[in-house]
mmCIF file of C-alpha atoms in Angstrom:
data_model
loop_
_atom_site.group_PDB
_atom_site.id
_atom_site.type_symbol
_atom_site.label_atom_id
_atom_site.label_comp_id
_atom_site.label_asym_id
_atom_site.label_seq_id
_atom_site.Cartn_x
_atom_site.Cartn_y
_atom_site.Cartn_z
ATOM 1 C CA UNK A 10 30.859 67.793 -3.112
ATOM 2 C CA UNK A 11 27.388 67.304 -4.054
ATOM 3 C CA UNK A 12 26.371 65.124 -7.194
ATOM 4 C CA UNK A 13 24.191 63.649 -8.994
ATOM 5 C CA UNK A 14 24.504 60.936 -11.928
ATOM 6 C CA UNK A 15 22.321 58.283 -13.854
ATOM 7 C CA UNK A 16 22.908 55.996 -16.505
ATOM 8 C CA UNK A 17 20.272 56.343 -19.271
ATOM 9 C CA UNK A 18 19.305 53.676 -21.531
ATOM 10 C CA UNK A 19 15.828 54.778 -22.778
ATOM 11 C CA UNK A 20 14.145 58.032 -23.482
ATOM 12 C CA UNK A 21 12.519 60.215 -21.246
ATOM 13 C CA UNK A 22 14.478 59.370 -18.367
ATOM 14 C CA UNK A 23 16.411 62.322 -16.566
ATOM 15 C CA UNK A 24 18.636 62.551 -13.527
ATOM 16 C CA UNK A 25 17.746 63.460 -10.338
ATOM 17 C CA UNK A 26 18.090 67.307 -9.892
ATOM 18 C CA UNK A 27 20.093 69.551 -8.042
ATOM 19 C CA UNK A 28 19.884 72.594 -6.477
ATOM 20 C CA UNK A 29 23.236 74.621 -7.947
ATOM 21 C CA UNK A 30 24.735 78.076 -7.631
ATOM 22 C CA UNK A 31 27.956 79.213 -8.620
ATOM 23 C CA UNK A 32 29.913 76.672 -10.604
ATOM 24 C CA UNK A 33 29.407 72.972 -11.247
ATOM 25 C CA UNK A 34 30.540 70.520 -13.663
ATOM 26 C CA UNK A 35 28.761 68.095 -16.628
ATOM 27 C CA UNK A 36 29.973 65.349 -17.521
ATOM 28 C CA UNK A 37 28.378 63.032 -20.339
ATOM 29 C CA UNK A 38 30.394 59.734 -21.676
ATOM 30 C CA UNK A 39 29.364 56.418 -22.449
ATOM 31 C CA UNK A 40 28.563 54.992 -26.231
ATOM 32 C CA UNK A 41 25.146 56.058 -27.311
ATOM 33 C CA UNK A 42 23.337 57.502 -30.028
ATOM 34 C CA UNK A 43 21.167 60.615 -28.591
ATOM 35 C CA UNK A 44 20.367 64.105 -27.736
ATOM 36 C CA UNK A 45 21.287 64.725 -24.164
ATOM 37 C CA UNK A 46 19.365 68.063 -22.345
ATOM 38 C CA UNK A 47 20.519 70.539 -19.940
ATOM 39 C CA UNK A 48 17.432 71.729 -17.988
ATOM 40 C CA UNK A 49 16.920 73.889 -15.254
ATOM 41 C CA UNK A 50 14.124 74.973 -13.123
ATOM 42 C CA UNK A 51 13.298 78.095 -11.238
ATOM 43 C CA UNK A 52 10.533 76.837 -9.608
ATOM 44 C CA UNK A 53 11.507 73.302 -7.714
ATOM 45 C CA UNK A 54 11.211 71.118 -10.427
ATOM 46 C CA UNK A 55 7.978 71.756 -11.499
ATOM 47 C CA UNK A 56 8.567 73.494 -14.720
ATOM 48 C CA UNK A 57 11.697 72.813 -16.333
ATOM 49 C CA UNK A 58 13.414 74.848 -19.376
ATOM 50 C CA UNK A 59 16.282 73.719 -21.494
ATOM 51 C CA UNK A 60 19.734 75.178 -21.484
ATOM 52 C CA UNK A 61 21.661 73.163 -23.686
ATOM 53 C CA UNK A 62 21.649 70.145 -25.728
ATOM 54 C CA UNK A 63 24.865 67.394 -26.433
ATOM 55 C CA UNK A 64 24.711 64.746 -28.801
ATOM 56 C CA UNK A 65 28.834 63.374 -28.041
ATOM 57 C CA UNK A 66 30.672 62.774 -25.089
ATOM 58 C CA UNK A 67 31.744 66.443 -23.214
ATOM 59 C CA UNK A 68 33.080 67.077 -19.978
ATOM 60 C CA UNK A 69 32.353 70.703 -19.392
ATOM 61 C CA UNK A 70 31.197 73.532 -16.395
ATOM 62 C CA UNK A 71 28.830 76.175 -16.365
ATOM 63 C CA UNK A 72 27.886 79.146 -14.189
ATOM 64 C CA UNK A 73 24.395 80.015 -12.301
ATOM 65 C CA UNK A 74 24.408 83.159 -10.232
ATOM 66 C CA UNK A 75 20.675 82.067 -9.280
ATOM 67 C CA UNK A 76 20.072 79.459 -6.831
ATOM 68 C CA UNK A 77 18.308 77.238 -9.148
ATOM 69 C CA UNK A 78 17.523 73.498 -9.747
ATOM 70 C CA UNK A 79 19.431 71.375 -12.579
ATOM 71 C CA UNK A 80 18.895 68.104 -14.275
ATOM 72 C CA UNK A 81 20.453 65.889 -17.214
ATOM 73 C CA UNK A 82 18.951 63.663 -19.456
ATOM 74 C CA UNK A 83 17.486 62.772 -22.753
ATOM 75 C CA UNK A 84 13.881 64.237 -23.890
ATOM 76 C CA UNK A 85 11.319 61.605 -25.566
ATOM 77 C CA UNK A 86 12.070 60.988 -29.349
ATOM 78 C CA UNK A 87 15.786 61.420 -28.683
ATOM 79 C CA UNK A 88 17.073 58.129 -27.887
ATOM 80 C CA UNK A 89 18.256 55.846 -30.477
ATOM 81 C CA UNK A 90 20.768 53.536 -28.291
ATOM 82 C CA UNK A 91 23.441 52.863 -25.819
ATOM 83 C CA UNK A 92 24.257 54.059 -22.777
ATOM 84 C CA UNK A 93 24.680 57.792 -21.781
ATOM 85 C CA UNK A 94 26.081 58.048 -18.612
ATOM 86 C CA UNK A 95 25.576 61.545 -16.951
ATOM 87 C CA UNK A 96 26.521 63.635 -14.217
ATOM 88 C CA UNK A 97 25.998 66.752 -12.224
ATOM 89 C CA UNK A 98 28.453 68.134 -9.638
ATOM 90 C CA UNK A 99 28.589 70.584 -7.620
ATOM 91 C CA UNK A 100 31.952 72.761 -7.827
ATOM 92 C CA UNK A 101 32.619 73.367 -3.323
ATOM 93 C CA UNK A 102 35.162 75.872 -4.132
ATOM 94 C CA UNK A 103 33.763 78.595 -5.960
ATOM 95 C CA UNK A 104 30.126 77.548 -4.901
ATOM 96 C CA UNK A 105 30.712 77.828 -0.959
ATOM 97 C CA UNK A 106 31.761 81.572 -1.595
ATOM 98 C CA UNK A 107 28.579 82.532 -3.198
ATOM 99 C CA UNK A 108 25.648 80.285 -1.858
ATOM 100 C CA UNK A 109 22.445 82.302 -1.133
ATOM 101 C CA UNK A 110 21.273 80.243 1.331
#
């Protein structure tokens, strides 16, 4: 299963990204005061568009029928303090069916 996670204690600062299709997994925990952003990218990482925002701990999945790149993190002006703790995974079962490459 591929993943990617990073432990964020300032703003600005994002996960690695990951190239996802099909289903894959978010998790955010630790204790921390900020907005955490979903963002993906069409385009290898060079321009990257939101998808959702989390402000509390979540451990949820989403669905991309594009090949597409994904990252996690939290935006300047949204950090206040703590540690967020997030991760990306890849979801084998469901994704190995449908990969487009």
């Amino acid at each position: 299963m591929t993943s990617v996670t990073k432990s964020i204690t300032a703003e600005n600062t994002f996960s690695d990204s990951l190239q996802l299709v099909g289903h894959f997994n978010l998790s955010i925990s630790g204790t921390f005061v900020a907005t955490v952003t979903v963002q993906r990218s069409f385009d290898s990482g060079s321009t990257w568009l939101d998808v959702d925002t989390f402000t509390s701990s979540t451990e949820t999945y989403g669905f991309d029928p594009h090949q597409v790149y994904y990252r996690v993190g939290v935006k300047t002006g949204d950090f206040t303090s703590g540690t967020v703790v997030v991760a990306l995974y890849e979801d084998a079962e469901t994704s190995r069916s449908i990969r487009l490459s």
